[in-house]
GROMACS .gro file of C-alpha atoms in nm:
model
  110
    1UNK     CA    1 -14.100   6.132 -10.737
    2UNK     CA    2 -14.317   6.443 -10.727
    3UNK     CA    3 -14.126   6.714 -10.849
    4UNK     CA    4 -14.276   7.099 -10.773
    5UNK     CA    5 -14.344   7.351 -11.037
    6UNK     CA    6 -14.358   7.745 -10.975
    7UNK     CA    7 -14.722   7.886 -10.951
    8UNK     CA    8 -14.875   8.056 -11.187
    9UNK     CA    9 -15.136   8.236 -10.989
   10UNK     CA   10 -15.070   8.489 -10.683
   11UNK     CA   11 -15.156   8.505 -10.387
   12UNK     CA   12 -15.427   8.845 -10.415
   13UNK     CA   13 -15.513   8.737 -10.753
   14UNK     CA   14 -15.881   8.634 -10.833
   15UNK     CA   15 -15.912   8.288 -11.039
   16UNK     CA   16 -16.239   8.111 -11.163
   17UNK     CA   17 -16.260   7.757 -11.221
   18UNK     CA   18 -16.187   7.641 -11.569
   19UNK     CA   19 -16.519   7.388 -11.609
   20UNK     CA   20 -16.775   7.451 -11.271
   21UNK     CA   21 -16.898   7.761 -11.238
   22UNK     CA   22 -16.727   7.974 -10.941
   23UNK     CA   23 -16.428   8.238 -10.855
   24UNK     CA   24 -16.236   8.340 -10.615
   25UNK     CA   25 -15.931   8.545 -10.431
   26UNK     CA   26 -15.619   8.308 -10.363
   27UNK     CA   27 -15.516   8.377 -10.015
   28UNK     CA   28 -15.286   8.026  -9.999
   29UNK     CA   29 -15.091   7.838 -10.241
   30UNK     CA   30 -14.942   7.491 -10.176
   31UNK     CA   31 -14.645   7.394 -10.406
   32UNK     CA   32 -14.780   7.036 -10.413
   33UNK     CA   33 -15.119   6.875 -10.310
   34UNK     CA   34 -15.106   6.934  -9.979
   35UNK     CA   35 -15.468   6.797  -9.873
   36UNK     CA   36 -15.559   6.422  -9.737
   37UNK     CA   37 -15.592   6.128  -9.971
   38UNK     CA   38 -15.978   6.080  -9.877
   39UNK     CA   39 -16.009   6.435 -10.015
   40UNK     CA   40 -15.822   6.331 -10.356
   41UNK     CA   41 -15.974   5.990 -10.417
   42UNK     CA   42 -16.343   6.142 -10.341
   43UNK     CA   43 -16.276   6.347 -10.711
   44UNK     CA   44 -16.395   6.144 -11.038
   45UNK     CA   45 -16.087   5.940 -11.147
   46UNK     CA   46 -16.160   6.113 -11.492
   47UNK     CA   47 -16.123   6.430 -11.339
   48UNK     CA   48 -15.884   6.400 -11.065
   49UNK     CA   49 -15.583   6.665 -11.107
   50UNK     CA   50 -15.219   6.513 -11.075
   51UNK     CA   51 -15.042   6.603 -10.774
   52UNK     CA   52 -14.748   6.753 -10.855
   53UNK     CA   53 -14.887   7.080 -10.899
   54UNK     CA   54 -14.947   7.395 -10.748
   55UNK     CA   55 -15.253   7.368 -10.546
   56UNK     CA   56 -15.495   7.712 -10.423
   57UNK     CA   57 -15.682   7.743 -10.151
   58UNK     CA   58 -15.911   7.993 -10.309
   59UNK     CA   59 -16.222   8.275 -10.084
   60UNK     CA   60 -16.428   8.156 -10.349
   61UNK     CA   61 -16.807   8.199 -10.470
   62UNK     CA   62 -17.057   8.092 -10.695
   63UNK     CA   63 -17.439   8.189 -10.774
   64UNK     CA   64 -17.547   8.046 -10.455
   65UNK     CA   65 -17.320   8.090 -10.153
   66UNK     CA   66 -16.945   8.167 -10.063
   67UNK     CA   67 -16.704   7.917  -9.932
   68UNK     CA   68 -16.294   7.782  -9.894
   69UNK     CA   69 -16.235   7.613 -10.193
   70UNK     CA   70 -15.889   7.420 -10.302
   71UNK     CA   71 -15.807   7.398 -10.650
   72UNK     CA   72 -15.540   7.296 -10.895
   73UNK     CA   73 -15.361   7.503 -11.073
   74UNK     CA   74 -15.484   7.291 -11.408
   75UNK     CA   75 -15.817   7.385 -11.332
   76UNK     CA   76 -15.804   7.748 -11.255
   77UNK     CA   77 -15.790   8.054 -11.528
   78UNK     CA   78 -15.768   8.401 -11.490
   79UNK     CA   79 -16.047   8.607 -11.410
   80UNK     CA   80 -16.058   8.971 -11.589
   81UNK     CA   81 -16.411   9.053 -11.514
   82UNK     CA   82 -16.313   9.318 -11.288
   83UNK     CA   83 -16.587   9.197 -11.088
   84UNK     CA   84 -16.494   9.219 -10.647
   85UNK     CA   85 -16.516   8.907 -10.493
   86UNK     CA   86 -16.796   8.934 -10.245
   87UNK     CA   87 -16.677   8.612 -10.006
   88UNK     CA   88 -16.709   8.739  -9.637
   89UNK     CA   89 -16.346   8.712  -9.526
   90UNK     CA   90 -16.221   8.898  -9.847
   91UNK     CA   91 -16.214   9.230  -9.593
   92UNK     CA   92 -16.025   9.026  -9.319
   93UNK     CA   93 -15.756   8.916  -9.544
   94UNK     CA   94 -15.702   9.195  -9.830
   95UNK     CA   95 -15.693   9.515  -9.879
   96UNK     CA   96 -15.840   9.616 -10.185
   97UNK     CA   97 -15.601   9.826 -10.412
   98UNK     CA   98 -15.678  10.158 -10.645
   99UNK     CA   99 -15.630   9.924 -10.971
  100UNK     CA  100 -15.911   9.674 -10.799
  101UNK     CA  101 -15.688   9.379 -10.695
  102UNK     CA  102 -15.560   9.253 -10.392
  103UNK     CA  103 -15.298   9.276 -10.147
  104UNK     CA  104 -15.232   9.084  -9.791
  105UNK     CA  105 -15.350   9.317  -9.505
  106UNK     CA  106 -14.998   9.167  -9.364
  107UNK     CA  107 -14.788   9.056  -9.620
  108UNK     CA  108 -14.563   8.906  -9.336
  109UNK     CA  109 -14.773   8.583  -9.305
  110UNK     CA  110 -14.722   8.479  -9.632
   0.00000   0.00000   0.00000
C-alpha cells in the first residue's frame, strides 16, 4: 500500500535538483507519483525514486534551455541563490514578491 507523506516544498518555491544540474519554480505538487509507468521504468533502476512520495512538477532550467520538469521530492533541495528563475511561463503563473519569491497569480487554482 502506498501511503502519502506531506510535501516539503511549496508551491512558489524554487528547488534545484539534488545530483543533475538544473532549478526551478514548483507550480504543481502531486502527493504520490502521479505520472505513467513508461515514464517511471524509463529512469535507471539504480536511480529510480520510490513512489510514495511527493512528486513536483517543477518551470525548470538548466545551462542550456528551459523546460516542465517532474521531480521527487528525494531528489530536490532548496535553492537560496536568490537567483529568478528565467523559464518563460514563470510571468504567466507567478507573481514575483518584494522578498523575491513567488506567489500564484490566482491562488484559487491550486
Amino acid at each position: 500500500m502506498i501511503k502519502a507523506r506531506t510535501a516539503k516544498f511549496q508551491i512558489g518555491q524554487v528547488v534545484r535538483h539534488r545530483i543533475f544540474s538544473f532549478r526551478g519554480v514548483i507550480f504543481d505538487i502531486d502527493p504520490e507519483f502521479n505520472n505513467t509507468e513508461e515514464w517511471w521504468l524509463s529512469i535507471p533502476e539504480e536511480v529510480r525514486p520510490n513512489k510514495d512520495q511527493p512528486f513536483y512538477h517543477l518551470l525548470a532550467e538548466n545551462a542550456e534551455s528551459e523546460y516542465v520538469a517532474y521531480v521527487s521530492e528525494q531528489n530536490l533541495l532548496p535553492d537560496d541563490s536568490g537567483e529568478p528563475v528565467r523559464h518563460s511561463q514563470v510571468a504567466e503563473i507567478f507573481i514575483k514578491d518584494k522578498a523575491g519569491g513567488y506567489r500564484p497569480r490566482n491562488p484559487s487554482l491550486n
